[in-house]
Coordinates of C-alpha atoms in Angstrom, one line a residue:
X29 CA 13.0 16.2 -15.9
X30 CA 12.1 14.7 -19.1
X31 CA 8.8 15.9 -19.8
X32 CA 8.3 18.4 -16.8
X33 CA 5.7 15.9 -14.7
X34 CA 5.5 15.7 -10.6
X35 CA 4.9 12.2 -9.0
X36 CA 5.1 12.3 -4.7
X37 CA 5.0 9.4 -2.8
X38 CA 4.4 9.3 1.1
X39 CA 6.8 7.3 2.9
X40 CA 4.8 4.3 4.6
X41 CA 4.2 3.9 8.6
X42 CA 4.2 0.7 10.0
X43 CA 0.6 0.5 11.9
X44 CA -0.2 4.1 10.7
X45 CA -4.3 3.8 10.2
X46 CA -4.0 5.5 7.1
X47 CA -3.9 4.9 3.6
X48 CA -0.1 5.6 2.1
X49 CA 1.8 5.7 -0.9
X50 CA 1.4 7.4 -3.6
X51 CA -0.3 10.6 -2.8
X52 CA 0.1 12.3 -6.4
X53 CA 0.2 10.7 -9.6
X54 CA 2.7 11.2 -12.2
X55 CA 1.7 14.1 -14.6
X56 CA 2.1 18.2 -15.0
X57 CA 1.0 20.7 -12.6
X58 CA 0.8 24.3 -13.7
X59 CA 3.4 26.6 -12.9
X60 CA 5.5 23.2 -11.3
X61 CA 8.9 23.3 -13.1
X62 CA 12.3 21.4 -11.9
X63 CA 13.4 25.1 -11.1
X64 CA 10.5 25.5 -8.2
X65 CA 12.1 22.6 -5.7
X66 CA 15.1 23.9 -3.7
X67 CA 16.2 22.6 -0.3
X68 CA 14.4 24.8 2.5
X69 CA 11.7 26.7 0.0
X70 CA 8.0 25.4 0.5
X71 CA 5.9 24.4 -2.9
X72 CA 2.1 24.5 -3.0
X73 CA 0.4 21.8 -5.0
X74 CA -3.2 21.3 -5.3
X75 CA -3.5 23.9 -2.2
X76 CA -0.6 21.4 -0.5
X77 CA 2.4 23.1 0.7
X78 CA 5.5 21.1 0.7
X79 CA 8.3 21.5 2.5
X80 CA 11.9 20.6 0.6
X81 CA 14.4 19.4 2.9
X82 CA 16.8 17.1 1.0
X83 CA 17.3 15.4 -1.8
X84 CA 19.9 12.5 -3.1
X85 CA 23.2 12.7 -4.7
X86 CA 22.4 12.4 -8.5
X87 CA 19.4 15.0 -8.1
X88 CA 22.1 17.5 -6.0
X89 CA 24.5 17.2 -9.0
X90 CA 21.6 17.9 -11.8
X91 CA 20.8 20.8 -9.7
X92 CA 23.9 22.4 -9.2
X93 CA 25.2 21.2 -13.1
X94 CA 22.1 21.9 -15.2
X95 CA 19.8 24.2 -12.9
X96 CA 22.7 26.7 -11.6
X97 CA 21.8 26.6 -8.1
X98 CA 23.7 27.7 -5.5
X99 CA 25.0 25.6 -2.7
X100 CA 22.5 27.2 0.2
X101 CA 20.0 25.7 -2.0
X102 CA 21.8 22.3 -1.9
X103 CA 22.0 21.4 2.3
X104 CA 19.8 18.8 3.3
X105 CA 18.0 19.7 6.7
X106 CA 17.6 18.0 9.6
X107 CA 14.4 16.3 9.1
X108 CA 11.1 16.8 11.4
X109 CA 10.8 14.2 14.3
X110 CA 7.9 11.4 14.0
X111 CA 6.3 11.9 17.9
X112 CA 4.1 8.5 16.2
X113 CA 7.3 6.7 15.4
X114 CA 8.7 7.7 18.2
X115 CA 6.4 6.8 20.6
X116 CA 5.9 3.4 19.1
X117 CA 8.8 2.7 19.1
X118 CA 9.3 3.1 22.7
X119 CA 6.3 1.2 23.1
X120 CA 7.4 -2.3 21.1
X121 CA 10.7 -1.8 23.1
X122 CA 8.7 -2.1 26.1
X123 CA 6.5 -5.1 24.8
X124 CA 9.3 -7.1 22.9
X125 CA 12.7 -5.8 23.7
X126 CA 12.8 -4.8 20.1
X127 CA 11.9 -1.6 17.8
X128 CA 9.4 -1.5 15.2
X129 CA 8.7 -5.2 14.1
X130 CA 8.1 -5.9 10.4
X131 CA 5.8 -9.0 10.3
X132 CA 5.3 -8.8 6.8
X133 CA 1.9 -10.0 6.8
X134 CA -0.2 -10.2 3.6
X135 CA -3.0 -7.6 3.4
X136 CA -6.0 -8.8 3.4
X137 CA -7.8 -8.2 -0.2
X138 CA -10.9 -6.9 1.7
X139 CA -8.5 -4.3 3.2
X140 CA -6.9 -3.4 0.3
X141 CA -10.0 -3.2 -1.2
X142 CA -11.2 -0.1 1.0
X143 CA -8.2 1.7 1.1
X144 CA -8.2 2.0 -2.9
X145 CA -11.9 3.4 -2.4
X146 CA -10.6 6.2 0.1
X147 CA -8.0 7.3 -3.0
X148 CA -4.7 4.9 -2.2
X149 CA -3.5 3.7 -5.8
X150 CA -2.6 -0.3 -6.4
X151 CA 0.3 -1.9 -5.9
X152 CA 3.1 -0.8 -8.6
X153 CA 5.5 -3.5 -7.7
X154 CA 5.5 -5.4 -10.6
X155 CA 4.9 -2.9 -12.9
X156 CA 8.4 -2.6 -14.8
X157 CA 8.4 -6.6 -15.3
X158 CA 4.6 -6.4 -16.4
X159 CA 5.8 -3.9 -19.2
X160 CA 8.6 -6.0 -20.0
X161 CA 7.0 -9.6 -20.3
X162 CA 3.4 -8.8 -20.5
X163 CA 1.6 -11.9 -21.3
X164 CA 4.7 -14.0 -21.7
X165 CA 4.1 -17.7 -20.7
X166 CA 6.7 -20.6 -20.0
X167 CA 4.7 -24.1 -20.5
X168 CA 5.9 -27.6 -19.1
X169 CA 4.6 -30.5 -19.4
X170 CA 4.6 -32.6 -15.9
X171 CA 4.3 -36.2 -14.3
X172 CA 2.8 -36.3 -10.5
X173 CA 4.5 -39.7 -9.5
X174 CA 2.2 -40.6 -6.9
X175 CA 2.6 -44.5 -7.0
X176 CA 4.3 -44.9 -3.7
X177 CA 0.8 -45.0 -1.9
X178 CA -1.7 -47.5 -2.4
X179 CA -4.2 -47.0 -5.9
X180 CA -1.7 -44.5 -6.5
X181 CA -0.4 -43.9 -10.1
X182 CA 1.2 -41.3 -12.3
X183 CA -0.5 -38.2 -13.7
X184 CA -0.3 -35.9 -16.3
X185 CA -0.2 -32.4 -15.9
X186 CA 0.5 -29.1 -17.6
X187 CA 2.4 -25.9 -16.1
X188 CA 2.1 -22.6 -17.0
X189 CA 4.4 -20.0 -16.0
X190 CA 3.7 -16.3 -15.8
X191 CA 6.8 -13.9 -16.8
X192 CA 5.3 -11.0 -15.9
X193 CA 4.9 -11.8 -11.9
X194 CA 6.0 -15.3 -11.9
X195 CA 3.0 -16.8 -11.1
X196 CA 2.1 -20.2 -11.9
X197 CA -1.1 -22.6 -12.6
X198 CA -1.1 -26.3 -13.3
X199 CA -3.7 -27.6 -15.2
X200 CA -4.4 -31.7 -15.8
X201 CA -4.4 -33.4 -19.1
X202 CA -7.5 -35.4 -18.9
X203 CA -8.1 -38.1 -21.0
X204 CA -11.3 -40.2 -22.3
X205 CA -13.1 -42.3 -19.9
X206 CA -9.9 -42.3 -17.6
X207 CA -12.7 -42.2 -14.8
X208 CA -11.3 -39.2 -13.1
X209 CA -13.5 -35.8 -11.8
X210 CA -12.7 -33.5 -14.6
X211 CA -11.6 -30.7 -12.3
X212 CA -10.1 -28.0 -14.2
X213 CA -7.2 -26.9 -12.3
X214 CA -5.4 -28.4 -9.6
X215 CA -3.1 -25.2 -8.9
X216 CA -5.1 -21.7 -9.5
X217 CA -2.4 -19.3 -10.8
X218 CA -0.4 -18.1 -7.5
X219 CA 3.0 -17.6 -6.5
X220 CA 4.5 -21.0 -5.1
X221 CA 6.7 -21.3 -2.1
X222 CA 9.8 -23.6 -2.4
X223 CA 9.4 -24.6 1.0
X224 CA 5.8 -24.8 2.3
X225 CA 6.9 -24.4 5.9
X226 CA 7.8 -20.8 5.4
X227 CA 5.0 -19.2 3.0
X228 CA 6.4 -15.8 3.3
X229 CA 9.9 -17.2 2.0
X230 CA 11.7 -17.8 -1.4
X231 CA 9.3 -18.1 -4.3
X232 CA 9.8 -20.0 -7.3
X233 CA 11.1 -18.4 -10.7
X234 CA 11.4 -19.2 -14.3
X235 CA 15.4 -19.7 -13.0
X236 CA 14.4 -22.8 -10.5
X237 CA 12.1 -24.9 -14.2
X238 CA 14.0 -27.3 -16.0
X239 CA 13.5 -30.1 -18.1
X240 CA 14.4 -33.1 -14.9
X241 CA 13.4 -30.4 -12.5
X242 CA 11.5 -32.2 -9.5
X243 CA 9.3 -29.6 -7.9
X244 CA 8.0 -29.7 -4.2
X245 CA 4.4 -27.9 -4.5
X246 CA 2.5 -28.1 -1.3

């Protein structure tokens, strides 16, 4: 409402075969005001028409406060029914004894890759702390105590810490003719699991680095 511009965003399917998201970008469309979206009216955009069926609580009180609109404007609708949801559904119950299963399996990069060619925008996840640390870097310096096994000794390492997505890379501290391969990372920046049994779990954040801080990396 604040400087008239249209974003819409497809709710995603679970196993869909499509490319989802966002399906309109942020920005004006001509002859699109606040005024054009009431519950149960149809709006054409970019020769799309769009049904409006419902909205939320703080959008139903802007509505009815600011825009004057009646109540029959106001009532949500029942909302369509999904036969694909549906009928998958039934079809993991079958399988699995359970409903749709969430798996949350990393996309592969190739994958990801092709769906931003057919027109599906990047991830946005991480946009607001992006914007809000940028560049912003925490650096440690670090010991790898590795003396317990045979020839083994302590190294020196440094750790940098990414604000903006809390990532992290550690990098060695090489010294002169300390007879070592002069590799220049031994962490590329990533997100780091606390426990490497579960990958897909808890991450580390700048809240888990202090000075005294022994961290389990892989």
């Amino acid at each position: 409402t604040e400087d008239g511009s249209v974003e819409i965003i497809e709710q995603k399917t679970e196993n869909s075969g499509m490319p989802q998201g966002s399906i309109l970008r942020r920005g004006k469309v001509n002859g699109i005001t606040a005024g054009k979206f009431r519950v149960g009216e149809n709006v054409e955009i970019y020769a799309r028409s769009y049904s409006i069926i419902s909205c939320n609580e703080s959008t139903r009180e802007y509505c009815r406060n600011v825009l004057n609109f009646p109540e029959s404007a106001l009532r949500s609708l029942p909302w369509p029914e999904d036969t694909f949801i549906k009928k998958n559904t039934e079809k993991m119950m079958r399988e699995t004894g359970f409903g749709n299963v969430n798996r949350n399996r990393k996309m592969h990069p190739q994958k990801e890759y092709m769906e931003a060619l057919l027109g599906k925008p990047s991830s946005m996840t991480d946009l607001g702390s992006f914007l809000t640390n940028g560049q912003k870097c925490l650096c440690f310096d670090m010991i790898w105590d590795d003396t317990q096994k045979l020839y083994g000794d302590v190294r020196l390492y440094k750790m940098n810490f990414y604000l903006s997505d809390d990532t992290m890379e550690i990098l060695p501290v090489h010294s002169k003719n300390d007879g070592r391969d002069q590799f220049p990372k031994l962490l590329k920046r990533s997100k780091v699991p606390k426990d490497i049994h579960r990958p897909e779990g808890a991450k580390y954040t700048w809240q888990d680095l202090n000075i005294g801080k022994v961290l389990n990396i892989y």
